[in-house]
């Protein structure tokens, strides 16, 4: 069953008793994010804040945050998958859908919910409750949306995911880090030609659109077509009011504008996905707003970054596991590599990835690592762990066991030089002087990238197991002797539950 809008997704959450409506007024100033953070930490329901200072819009806190044991589960719900889908089934179903992209369809403005309210004259960003998320943030943010921007030299339009800090009624700054697709369009095409880049920020897009915008879709390929594949039907698009871009018709809100050349506004600090306050405050490209269209009382989703580190989930950590993982798996298979799965590490999903593979020769793994770091760029991820195909990369305990048993600190830890790879300036280990070229938002110096070979190796036998003990038989015997009813035993797969 398809999910056609963000509102329909929230209704499905509510039908599954996974959403709580908060009718009492809640402030956008830290209060909404604090409640959302507590919900994240306690694995509670998704909060929908129906009342705030502006009353012009509602807020949804971390709507795509998965459960701590099944971080992919609400991503699956947003794609209309069965609620009990396993991790591996979810990966394979998502990969199958990515291999069946579907082109979008155009609809008239009269049929588009995002056109219920159209404002092209006295636009005012401050009419809406953009949240102040962390007490040390540089300002209020929209940080769970899709940014639409066109390539000036082709028909390709990139749909991506870049946080935006609100400055005043008509301007904002956008985090554009060179090396990523949309920033490259701006810095190396539009700005060099002294031309503004037309953009649309789609707030509260239908789930498949949001999911595709965080994936590693190759340059020149249409994210909206892959979103159609994820959804299982075409995405309906409608024209913008002040530029030629097409945007999802069921969006909660669309902010139209242009990112002007050679103009900067302050951005940050911001409590980032690493779990730390990212700084220093830096200059980022300036967005000038030309129109705002939206549904009546739109719902503005936001993410409390930083709560997805180590012990809990948030929207972006769940989307990294549930969206980027299957996409990366498909990309490596398409590159000709013998890949079982490529999985972001659940505790810190943008810093470590795990890849399971049948081909474990040192030369093959080095070629694979080099392909990843040089072809994909991998600006965020610092290192990969390679494990055998019979090790489930989705099971963190199994991966740690492989590291402990098979990764020789002398022979199996490999680094691609000290300063050979590009890096975004977000890591906590980077000093302020390393963080940046203010013109392109990248690290001054390049960084090391590394991989760990935690495979058994071609000549090493599989791990020994205790084959002469029937564990289930002995468990039943012991419990029966203790007076338990062995017929009612439930044997739980720890890899499936996360235990």
GROMACS .gro file of C-alpha atoms in nm:
model
  499
    1UNK     CA    1   0.000   0.000   0.000
    2UNK     CA    2   0.144   0.335  -0.105
    3UNK     CA    3   0.189   0.633   0.127
    4UNK     CA    4   0.106   0.945  -0.072
    5UNK     CA    5   0.179   1.227   0.171
    6UNK     CA    6   0.346   1.317   0.499
    7UNK     CA    7   0.004   1.356   0.660
    8UNK     CA    8  -0.097   1.010   0.549
    9UNK     CA    9   0.225   0.875   0.699
   10UNK     CA   10   0.144   1.041   1.032
   11UNK     CA   11  -0.205   0.894   1.016
   12UNK     CA   12  -0.053   0.549   0.971
   13UNK     CA   13   0.169   0.609   1.273
   14UNK     CA   14  -0.138   0.705   1.473
   15UNK     CA   15  -0.328   0.397   1.355
   16UNK     CA   16  -0.038   0.184   1.479
   17UNK     CA   17  -0.045   0.369   1.815
   18UNK     CA   18   0.299   0.515   1.742
   19UNK     CA   19   0.207   0.886   1.746
   20UNK     CA   20   0.098   1.111   2.029
   21UNK     CA   21  -0.083   1.441   1.973
   22UNK     CA   22   0.017   1.717   2.214
   23UNK     CA   23  -0.261   1.974   2.229
   24UNK     CA   24  -0.115   2.197   2.503
   25UNK     CA   25   0.093   2.488   2.365
   26UNK     CA   26   0.459   2.392   2.326
   27UNK     CA   27   0.723   2.650   2.235
   28UNK     CA   28   0.947   2.619   1.929
   29UNK     CA   29   1.218   2.764   2.155
   30UNK     CA   30   1.388   2.446   2.288
   31UNK     CA   31   1.071   2.302   2.441
   32UNK     CA   32   0.956   2.102   2.136
   33UNK     CA   33   1.307   1.965   2.079
   34UNK     CA   34   1.349   1.876   2.449
   35UNK     CA   35   1.027   1.673   2.447
   36UNK     CA   36   1.130   1.508   2.121
   37UNK     CA   37   1.473   1.421   2.261
   38UNK     CA   38   1.312   1.253   2.562
   39UNK     CA   39   1.082   1.057   2.331
   40UNK     CA   40   1.386   0.947   2.132
   41UNK     CA   41   1.580   0.842   2.441
   42UNK     CA   42   1.287   0.647   2.587
   43UNK     CA   43   1.185   0.489   2.254
   44UNK     CA   44   0.846   0.652   2.292
   45UNK     CA   45   0.583   0.757   2.040
   46UNK     CA   46   0.644   1.027   1.776
   47UNK     CA   47   0.526   1.365   1.913
   48UNK     CA   48   0.300   1.590   1.704
   49UNK     CA   49   0.286   1.941   1.853
   50UNK     CA   50  -0.047   2.091   1.750
   51UNK     CA   51  -0.011   2.430   1.923
   52UNK     CA   52   0.272   2.684   1.952
   53UNK     CA   53   0.337   3.058   1.957
   54UNK     CA   54   0.257   3.123   1.590
   55UNK     CA   55  -0.044   2.889   1.547
   56UNK     CA   56   0.032   2.907   1.174
   57UNK     CA   57   0.180   2.557   1.162
   58UNK     CA   58   0.230   2.239   1.363
   59UNK     CA   59   0.559   2.065   1.449
   60UNK     CA   60   0.643   1.695   1.419
   61UNK     CA   61   0.944   1.580   1.622
   62UNK     CA   62   1.171   1.323   1.455
   63UNK     CA   63   0.888   1.155   1.259
   64UNK     CA   64   1.114   0.897   1.090
   65UNK     CA   65   1.300   0.792   1.403
   66UNK     CA   66   1.295   0.414   1.420
   67UNK     CA   67   1.269   0.207   1.732
   68UNK     CA   68   1.595   0.129   1.908
   69UNK     CA   69   1.569  -0.242   1.833
   70UNK     CA   70   1.435  -0.200   1.478
   71UNK     CA   71   1.565   0.135   1.346
   72UNK     CA   72   1.431   0.063   0.997
   73UNK     CA   73   1.069   0.003   1.106
   74UNK     CA   74   0.920   0.350   1.045
   75UNK     CA   75   1.113   0.384   0.719
   76UNK     CA   76   0.941   0.060   0.616
   77UNK     CA   77   0.604   0.202   0.724
   78UNK     CA   78   0.667   0.510   0.510
   79UNK     CA   79   0.723   0.283   0.210
   80UNK     CA   80   0.412   0.076   0.275
   81UNK     CA   81   0.598  -0.241   0.377
   82UNK     CA   82   0.465  -0.499   0.624
   83UNK     CA   83   0.513  -0.391   0.987
   84UNK     CA   84   0.699  -0.709   1.080
   85UNK     CA   85   0.955  -0.700   0.797
   86UNK     CA   86   1.299  -0.820   0.910
   87UNK     CA   87   1.618  -0.623   0.858
   88UNK     CA   88   1.742  -0.836   0.572
   89UNK     CA   89   1.399  -0.851   0.408
   90UNK     CA   90   1.376  -0.472   0.438
   91UNK     CA   91   1.715  -0.426   0.269
   92UNK     CA   92   1.633  -0.660  -0.018
   93UNK     CA   93   1.284  -0.513  -0.071
   94UNK     CA   94   1.429  -0.160  -0.078
   95UNK     CA   95   1.700  -0.266  -0.323
   96UNK     CA   96   1.437  -0.424  -0.549
   97UNK     CA   97   1.236  -0.102  -0.548
   98UNK     CA   98   1.543   0.108  -0.629
   99UNK     CA   99   1.592  -0.108  -0.936
  100UNK     CA  100   1.244  -0.012  -1.057
  101UNK     CA  101   1.249   0.372  -1.079
  102UNK     CA  102   0.932   0.542  -1.196
  103UNK     CA  103   0.901   0.879  -1.364
  104UNK     CA  104   0.691   1.154  -1.201
  105UNK     CA  105   0.354   1.286  -1.314
  106UNK     CA  106   0.245   1.650  -1.335
  107UNK     CA  107  -0.076   1.774  -1.175
  108UNK     CA  108  -0.247   2.112  -1.183
  109UNK     CA  109  -0.202   2.365  -0.905
  110UNK     CA  110  -0.573   2.337  -0.823
  111UNK     CA  111  -0.519   1.971  -0.731
  112UNK     CA  112  -0.202   2.030  -0.527
  113UNK     CA  113  -0.238   2.048  -0.146
  114UNK     CA  114   0.086   2.249  -0.125
  115UNK     CA  115  -0.092   2.534  -0.309
  116UNK     CA  116  -0.374   2.586  -0.060
  117UNK     CA  117  -0.198   2.903   0.055
  118UNK     CA  118   0.019   3.095  -0.193
  119UNK     CA  119   0.228   3.394  -0.086
  120UNK     CA  120   0.452   3.568  -0.339
  121UNK     CA  121   0.434   3.923  -0.203
  122UNK     CA  122   0.496   3.975   0.168
  123UNK     CA  123   0.676   3.649   0.240
  124UNK     CA  124   0.780   3.606   0.601
  125UNK     CA  125   0.975   3.301   0.720
  126UNK     CA  126   0.921   3.410   1.079
  127UNK     CA  127   0.549   3.345   1.050
  128UNK     CA  128   0.630   2.977   1.102
  129UNK     CA  129   0.757   2.791   1.412
  130UNK     CA  130   1.104   2.686   1.296
  131UNK     CA  131   1.249   2.521   1.606
  132UNK     CA  132   1.544   2.635   1.811
  133UNK     CA  133   1.677   2.283   1.864
  134UNK     CA  134   1.985   2.300   2.091
  135UNK     CA  135   2.071   2.568   2.346
  136UNK     CA  136   2.406   2.636   2.176
  137UNK     CA  137   2.274   2.657   1.820
  138UNK     CA  138   2.342   2.970   1.617
  139UNK     CA  139   1.975   3.010   1.530
  140UNK     CA  140   1.649   2.842   1.435
  141UNK     CA  141   1.656   2.568   1.172
  142UNK     CA  142   1.468   2.377   0.908
  143UNK     CA  143   1.664   2.053   0.909
  144UNK     CA  144   1.433   1.781   0.777
  145UNK     CA  145   1.341   1.876   0.422
  146UNK     CA  146   1.436   1.822   0.056
  147UNK     CA  147   1.631   2.087  -0.136
  148UNK     CA  148   1.554   2.098  -0.510
  149UNK     CA  149   1.816   2.260  -0.738
  150UNK     CA  150   1.878   2.236  -1.116
  151UNK     CA  151   2.199   2.175  -1.309
  152UNK     CA  152   2.237   2.481  -1.539
  153UNK     CA  153   2.399   2.268  -1.811
  154UNK     CA  154   2.149   1.983  -1.841
  155UNK     CA  155   1.797   1.869  -1.759
  156UNK     CA  156   1.914   1.708  -1.435
  157UNK     CA  157   1.757   1.841  -1.115
  158UNK     CA  158   1.920   1.738  -0.788
  159UNK     CA  159   1.705   1.658  -0.482
  160UNK     CA  160   1.919   1.665  -0.169
  161UNK     CA  161   1.927   1.726   0.204
  162UNK     CA  162   2.100   2.038   0.345
  163UNK     CA  163   2.003   2.210   0.670
  164UNK     CA  164   1.894   2.573   0.658
  165UNK     CA  165   1.931   2.836   0.931
  166UNK     CA  166   1.660   3.104   0.939
  167UNK     CA  167   1.792   3.463   0.966
  168UNK     CA  168   1.497   3.692   0.911
  169UNK     CA  169   1.172   3.715   0.719
  170UNK     CA  170   1.327   3.669   0.374
  171UNK     CA  171   1.679   3.524   0.414
  172UNK     CA  172   1.847   3.210   0.542
  173UNK     CA  173   2.185   3.039   0.516
  174UNK     CA  174   2.221   2.689   0.371
  175UNK     CA  175   2.489   2.439   0.475
  176UNK     CA  176   2.657   2.363   0.141
  177UNK     CA  177   2.978   2.159   0.175
  178UNK     CA  178   3.178   2.131  -0.148
  179UNK     CA  179   3.218   1.774  -0.270
  180UNK     CA  180   2.846   1.701  -0.243
  181UNK     CA  181   2.623   1.731  -0.549
  182UNK     CA  182   2.417   2.046  -0.488
  183UNK     CA  183   2.712   2.239  -0.334
  184UNK     CA  184   2.920   2.152  -0.639
  185UNK     CA  185   2.648   2.294  -0.865
  186UNK     CA  186   2.650   2.618  -0.667
  187UNK     CA  187   3.024   2.671  -0.608
  188UNK     CA  188   3.160   2.545  -0.940
  189UNK     CA  189   2.887   2.645  -1.182
  190UNK     CA  190   2.647   2.914  -1.062
  191UNK     CA  191   2.884   3.116  -0.847
  192UNK     CA  192   3.170   3.103  -1.098
  193UNK     CA  193   2.929   3.245  -1.356
  194UNK     CA  194   2.798   3.501  -1.108
  195UNK     CA  195   2.447   3.359  -1.143
  196UNK     CA  196   2.189   3.285  -0.871
  197UNK     CA  197   2.090   2.920  -0.825
  198UNK     CA  198   1.710   2.875  -0.820
  199UNK     CA  199   1.597   2.642  -0.542
  200UNK     CA  200   1.291   2.507  -0.369
  201UNK     CA  201   1.295   2.375  -0.012
  202UNK     CA  202   1.026   2.110   0.023
  203UNK     CA  203   0.915   2.082   0.387
  204UNK     CA  204   0.705   1.780   0.484
  205UNK     CA  205   0.743   1.590   0.157
  206UNK     CA  206   0.590   1.246   0.125
  207UNK     CA  207   0.818   0.981   0.280
  208UNK     CA  208   0.962   0.836  -0.043
  209UNK     CA  209   1.082   1.183  -0.149
  210UNK     CA  210   1.249   1.244   0.187
  211UNK     CA  211   1.412   0.900   0.178
  212UNK     CA  212   1.552   0.939  -0.175
  213UNK     CA  213   1.698   1.282  -0.094
  214UNK     CA  214   1.937   1.130   0.161
  215UNK     CA  215   2.050   0.844  -0.065
  216UNK     CA  216   2.369   0.832  -0.272
  217UNK     CA  217   2.191   0.867  -0.606
  218UNK     CA  218   2.460   0.915  -0.876
  219UNK     CA  219   2.510   1.259  -1.029
  220UNK     CA  220   2.285   1.304  -1.328
  221UNK     CA  221   2.024   1.053  -1.210
  222UNK     CA  222   1.681   1.168  -1.098
  223UNK     CA  223   1.602   1.128  -0.728
  224UNK     CA  224   1.233   1.180  -0.798
  225UNK     CA  225   1.231   0.870  -1.021
  226UNK     CA  226   1.395   0.663  -0.748
  227UNK     CA  227   1.140   0.806  -0.503
  228UNK     CA  228   0.871   0.673  -0.736
  229UNK     CA  229   1.039   0.334  -0.720
  230UNK     CA  230   1.049   0.339  -0.341
  231UNK     CA  231   0.684   0.438  -0.329
  232UNK     CA  232   0.575   0.196  -0.601
  233UNK     CA  233   0.397   0.467  -0.803
  234UNK     CA  234   0.486   0.803  -0.964
  235UNK     CA  235   0.547   1.113  -0.753
  236UNK     CA  236   0.300   1.389  -0.841
  237UNK     CA  237   0.469   1.722  -0.916
  238UNK     CA  238   0.344   2.078  -0.953
  239UNK     CA  239   0.526   2.390  -1.084
  240UNK     CA  240   0.669   2.651  -0.848
  241UNK     CA  241   0.534   3.005  -0.851
  242UNK     CA  242   0.855   3.206  -0.903
  243UNK     CA  243   1.090   2.968  -1.086
  244UNK     CA  244   1.072   2.672  -1.326
  245UNK     CA  245   1.123   2.397  -1.069
  246UNK     CA  246   0.874   2.116  -1.012
  247UNK     CA  247   0.797   2.011  -0.654
  248UNK     CA  248   0.591   1.738  -0.483
  249UNK     CA  249   0.224   1.833  -0.492
  250UNK     CA  250   0.144   1.685  -0.150
  251UNK     CA  251   0.420   1.872   0.037
  252UNK     CA  252   0.327   2.051   0.357
  253UNK     CA  253   0.521   2.363   0.252
  254UNK     CA  254   0.746   2.482  -0.030
  255UNK     CA  255   0.993   2.769   0.015
  256UNK     CA  256   1.096   2.912  -0.321
  257UNK     CA  257   1.400   3.129  -0.371
  258UNK     CA  258   1.752   3.158  -0.502
  259UNK     CA  259   2.095   3.108  -0.350
  260UNK     CA  260   2.276   3.421  -0.461
  261UNK     CA  261   2.638   3.421  -0.581
  262UNK     CA  262   2.920   3.559  -0.366
  263UNK     CA  263   2.687   3.627  -0.074
  264UNK     CA  264   2.728   3.465   0.266
  265UNK     CA  265   2.540   3.461   0.595
  266UNK     CA  266   2.649   3.311   0.927
  267UNK     CA  267   2.563   2.945   0.986
  268UNK     CA  268   2.593   2.750   1.311
  269UNK     CA  269   2.713   2.643   1.552
  270UNK     CA  270   2.479   2.344   1.551
  271UNK     CA  271   2.440   2.031   1.763
  272UNK     CA  272   2.536   1.789   1.492
  273UNK     CA  273   2.487   1.419   1.423
  274UNK     CA  274   2.818   1.330   1.592
  275UNK     CA  275   2.658   1.419   1.924
  276UNK     CA  276   2.862   1.735   1.975
  277UNK     CA  277   2.809   2.106   1.918
  278UNK     CA  278   2.970   2.175   1.579
  279UNK     CA  279   3.153   2.503   1.539
  280UNK     CA  280   3.297   2.751   1.489
  281UNK     CA  281   3.030   2.976   1.343
  282UNK     CA  282   3.105   3.001   0.973
  283UNK     CA  283   2.980   3.168   0.657
  284UNK     CA  284   2.752   2.978   0.422
  285UNK     CA  285   2.569   3.070   0.099
  286UNK     CA  286   2.271   3.302   0.142
  287UNK     CA  287   1.919   3.206   0.038
  288UNK     CA  288   1.677   3.483  -0.061
  289UNK     CA  289   1.313   3.373  -0.043
  290UNK     CA  290   1.075   3.467  -0.326
  291UNK     CA  291   0.760   3.271  -0.235
  292UNK     CA  292   0.610   3.040   0.026
  293UNK     CA  293   0.325   2.803  -0.053
  294UNK     CA  294   0.174   2.554   0.189
  295UNK     CA  295  -0.124   2.359   0.312
  296UNK     CA  296  -0.352   2.513   0.571
  297UNK     CA  297  -0.175   2.481   0.907
  298UNK     CA  298   0.117   2.288   0.760
  299UNK     CA  299   0.309   2.031   0.963
  300UNK     CA  300   0.681   2.112   0.989
  301UNK     CA  301   0.901   1.808   1.066
  302UNK     CA  302   1.235   1.851   1.242
  303UNK     CA  303   1.516   1.632   1.372
  304UNK     CA  304   1.693   1.657   1.707
  305UNK     CA  305   2.042   1.582   1.578
  306UNK     CA  306   2.284   1.441   1.831
  307UNK     CA  307   2.040   1.202   1.996
  308UNK     CA  308   2.129   0.932   1.747
  309UNK     CA  309   2.474   0.865   1.887
  310UNK     CA  310   2.539   0.538   2.063
  311UNK     CA  311   2.227   0.478   2.264
  312UNK     CA  312   1.921   0.593   2.072
  313UNK     CA  313   1.775   0.694   1.737
  314UNK     CA  314   1.660   1.003   1.552
  315UNK     CA  315   1.529   1.062   1.199
  316UNK     CA  316   1.863   1.104   1.027
  317UNK     CA  317   2.032   0.808   1.199
  318UNK     CA  318   1.736   0.586   1.110
  319UNK     CA  319   1.734   0.711   0.750
  320UNK     CA  320   2.107   0.645   0.722
  321UNK     CA  321   2.051   0.282   0.817
  322UNK     CA  322   1.720   0.236   0.637
  323UNK     CA  323   1.781   0.441   0.321
  324UNK     CA  324   2.153   0.489   0.262
  325UNK     CA  325   2.243   0.130   0.354
  326UNK     CA  326   2.031  -0.039   0.085
  327UNK     CA  327   2.129   0.228  -0.168
  328UNK     CA  328   2.501   0.181  -0.095
  329UNK     CA  329   2.461  -0.196  -0.123
  330UNK     CA  330   2.301  -0.161  -0.465
  331UNK     CA  331   2.567   0.089  -0.575
  332UNK     CA  332   2.855  -0.144  -0.489
  333UNK     CA  333   2.686  -0.437  -0.659
  334UNK     CA  334   2.631  -0.221  -0.968
  335UNK     CA  335   3.002  -0.135  -0.957
  336UNK     CA  336   3.079  -0.503  -1.009
  337UNK     CA  337   3.177  -0.591  -0.653
  338UNK     CA  338   3.078  -0.912  -0.477
  339UNK     CA  339   2.882  -0.749  -0.195
  340UNK     CA  340   2.635  -0.914   0.039
  341UNK     CA  341   2.534  -0.600   0.235
  342UNK     CA  342   2.674  -0.253   0.305
  343UNK     CA  343   2.541  -0.130   0.638
  344UNK     CA  344   2.597   0.193   0.836
  345UNK     CA  345   2.704   0.123   1.194
  346UNK     CA  346   2.389   0.172   1.400
  347UNK     CA  347   2.550   0.360   1.688
  348UNK     CA  348   2.734   0.618   1.473
  349UNK     CA  349   2.591   0.568   1.123
  350UNK     CA  350   2.773   0.849   0.941
  351UNK     CA  351   3.122   0.758   1.058
  352UNK     CA  352   3.154   0.379   1.019
  353UNK     CA  353   3.015   0.136   0.763
  354UNK     CA  354   3.032  -0.245   0.761
  355UNK     CA  355   3.049  -0.446   0.438
  356UNK     CA  356   3.001  -0.823   0.415
  357UNK     CA  357   3.153  -0.997   0.114
  358UNK     CA  358   3.245  -1.341  -0.020
  359UNK     CA  359   3.562  -1.206  -0.180
  360UNK     CA  360   3.816  -1.151   0.096
  361UNK     CA  361   4.159  -1.144  -0.066
  362UNK     CA  362   4.367  -0.844   0.051
  363UNK     CA  363   4.402  -0.706  -0.301
  364UNK     CA  364   4.028  -0.726  -0.364
  365UNK     CA  365   3.939  -0.550  -0.040
  366UNK     CA  366   4.193  -0.275  -0.107
  367UNK     CA  367   4.047  -0.223  -0.456
  368UNK     CA  368   3.697  -0.209  -0.308
  369UNK     CA  369   3.800   0.042  -0.040
  370UNK     CA  370   3.978   0.258  -0.296
  371UNK     CA  371   3.667   0.256  -0.517
  372UNK     CA  372   3.450   0.365  -0.227
  373UNK     CA  373   3.672   0.648  -0.109
  374UNK     CA  374   3.766   0.787  -0.451
  375UNK     CA  375   3.453   0.727  -0.660
  376UNK     CA  376   3.184   0.805  -0.406
  377UNK     CA  377   3.387   1.067  -0.223
  378UNK     CA  378   3.265   0.948   0.118
  379UNK     CA  379   3.303   1.292   0.274
  380UNK     CA  380   3.137   1.191   0.600
  381UNK     CA  381   3.248   0.831   0.658
  382UNK     CA  382   3.599   0.780   0.797
  383UNK     CA  383   3.639   0.404   0.777
  384UNK     CA  384   3.490   0.073   0.669
  385UNK     CA  385   3.496  -0.268   0.832
  386UNK     CA  386   3.498  -0.571   0.601
  387UNK     CA  387   3.352  -0.898   0.731
  388UNK     CA  388   3.280  -1.238   0.578
  389UNK     CA  389   2.950  -1.294   0.399
  390UNK     CA  390   2.831  -1.530   0.673
  391UNK     CA  391   2.865  -1.248   0.929
  392UNK     CA  392   2.554  -1.031   0.954
  393UNK     CA  393   2.674  -0.668   0.923
  394UNK     CA  394   2.342  -0.560   1.077
  395UNK     CA  395   2.438  -0.740   1.400
  396UNK     CA  396   2.682  -0.513   1.584
  397UNK     CA  397   2.779  -0.790   1.825
  398UNK     CA  398   2.873  -1.022   1.537
  399UNK     CA  399   3.081  -0.747   1.377
  400UNK     CA  400   3.266  -0.675   1.703
  401UNK     CA  401   3.332  -1.048   1.738
  402UNK     CA  402   3.488  -1.054   1.391
  403UNK     CA  403   3.702  -0.752   1.481
  404UNK     CA  404   3.819  -0.920   1.799
  405UNK     CA  405   3.892  -1.258   1.639
  406UNK     CA  406   4.020  -1.174   1.291
  407UNK     CA  407   4.148  -0.815   1.265
  408UNK     CA  408   4.524  -0.826   1.321
  409UNK     CA  409   4.630  -0.478   1.443
  410UNK     CA  410   4.956  -0.510   1.248
  411UNK     CA  411   4.828  -0.646   0.917
  412UNK     CA  412   4.458  -0.570   0.889
  413UNK     CA  413   4.431  -0.197   0.969
  414UNK     CA  414   4.489   0.002   0.647
  415UNK     CA  415   4.510   0.378   0.592
  416UNK     CA  416   4.502   0.572   0.265
  417UNK     CA  417   4.773   0.820   0.360
  418UNK     CA  418   4.753   1.108   0.603
  419UNK     CA  419   4.610   1.378   0.375
  420UNK     CA  420   4.472   1.213   0.064
  421UNK     CA  421   4.093   1.216   0.096
  422UNK     CA  422   3.833   1.498   0.108
  423UNK     CA  423   3.645   1.556   0.432
  424UNK     CA  424   3.354   1.766   0.555
  425UNK     CA  425   3.449   1.994   0.849
  426UNK     CA  426   3.211   1.838   1.101
  427UNK     CA  427   3.424   1.588   1.293
  428UNK     CA  428   3.499   1.664   1.654
  429UNK     CA  429   3.867   1.572   1.609
  430UNK     CA  430   3.925   1.854   1.359
  431UNK     CA  431   4.074   2.172   1.501
  432UNK     CA  432   3.918   2.510   1.413
  433UNK     CA  433   4.209   2.582   1.177
  434UNK     CA  434   4.138   2.258   0.991
  435UNK     CA  435   3.769   2.327   0.953
  436UNK     CA  436   3.784   2.553   0.679
  437UNK     CA  437   3.771   2.727   0.358
  438UNK     CA  438   3.481   2.966   0.412
  439UNK     CA  439   3.422   3.004   0.040
  440UNK     CA  440   3.339   2.639  -0.023
  441UNK     CA  441   3.268   2.507   0.325
  442UNK     CA  442   3.523   2.228   0.317
  443UNK     CA  443   3.814   2.130   0.536
  444UNK     CA  444   4.137   2.316   0.462
  445UNK     CA  445   4.340   1.999   0.473
  446UNK     CA  446   4.238   1.663   0.341
  447UNK     CA  447   4.213   1.372   0.578
  448UNK     CA  448   4.301   1.007   0.616
  449UNK     CA  449   4.054   0.733   0.532
  450UNK     CA  450   4.096   0.381   0.660
  451UNK     CA  451   3.951   0.032   0.644
  452UNK     CA  452   3.974  -0.273   0.867
  453UNK     CA  453   3.991  -0.626   0.729
  454UNK     CA  454   3.797  -0.833   0.983
  455UNK     CA  455   3.750  -1.128   0.749
  456UNK     CA  456   3.892  -1.471   0.820
  457UNK     CA  457   4.105  -1.465   0.508
  458UNK     CA  458   4.119  -1.714   0.222
  459UNK     CA  459   4.328  -1.974   0.404
  460UNK     CA  460   4.155  -1.950   0.741
  461UNK     CA  461   3.891  -2.203   0.841
  462UNK     CA  462   3.547  -2.092   0.957
  463UNK     CA  463   3.511  -2.013   1.325
  464UNK     CA  464   3.483  -2.333   1.532
  465UNK     CA  465   3.141  -2.402   1.680
  466UNK     CA  466   3.018  -2.646   1.940
  467UNK     CA  467   2.852  -2.901   1.714
  468UNK     CA  468   2.808  -3.188   1.957
  469UNK     CA  469   2.560  -3.008   2.184
  470UNK     CA  470   2.194  -2.965   2.094
  471UNK     CA  471   2.137  -2.632   2.269
  472UNK     CA  472   1.762  -2.639   2.222
  473UNK     CA  473   1.734  -2.992   2.363
  474UNK     CA  474   1.933  -2.904   2.673
  475UNK     CA  475   1.738  -2.581   2.728
  476UNK     CA  476   1.410  -2.771   2.714
  477UNK     CA  477   1.542  -3.040   2.947
  478UNK     CA  478   1.666  -2.791   3.207
  479UNK     CA  479   1.344  -2.588   3.204
  480UNK     CA  480   1.129  -2.901   3.222
  481UNK     CA  481   1.329  -3.024   3.520
  482UNK     CA  482   1.272  -2.685   3.681
  483UNK     CA  483   0.897  -2.721   3.639
  484UNK     CA  484   0.860  -2.492   3.337
  485UNK     CA  485   0.637  -2.575   3.044
  486UNK     CA  486   0.884  -2.634   2.763
  487UNK     CA  487   0.607  -2.625   2.503
  488UNK     CA  488   0.576  -2.250   2.560
  489UNK     CA  489   0.944  -2.166   2.515
  490UNK     CA  490   1.018  -1.880   2.280
  491UNK     CA  491   1.366  -1.876   2.128
  492UNK     CA  492   1.461  -1.524   2.024
  493UNK     CA  493   1.711  -1.443   1.751
  494UNK     CA  494   1.936  -1.180   1.915
  495UNK     CA  495   2.038  -1.044   1.577
  496UNK     CA  496   1.677  -0.971   1.492
  497UNK     CA  497   1.580  -0.802   1.816
  498UNK     CA  498   1.904  -0.616   1.877
  499UNK     CA  499   1.962  -0.791   2.210
   0.00000   0.00000   0.00000
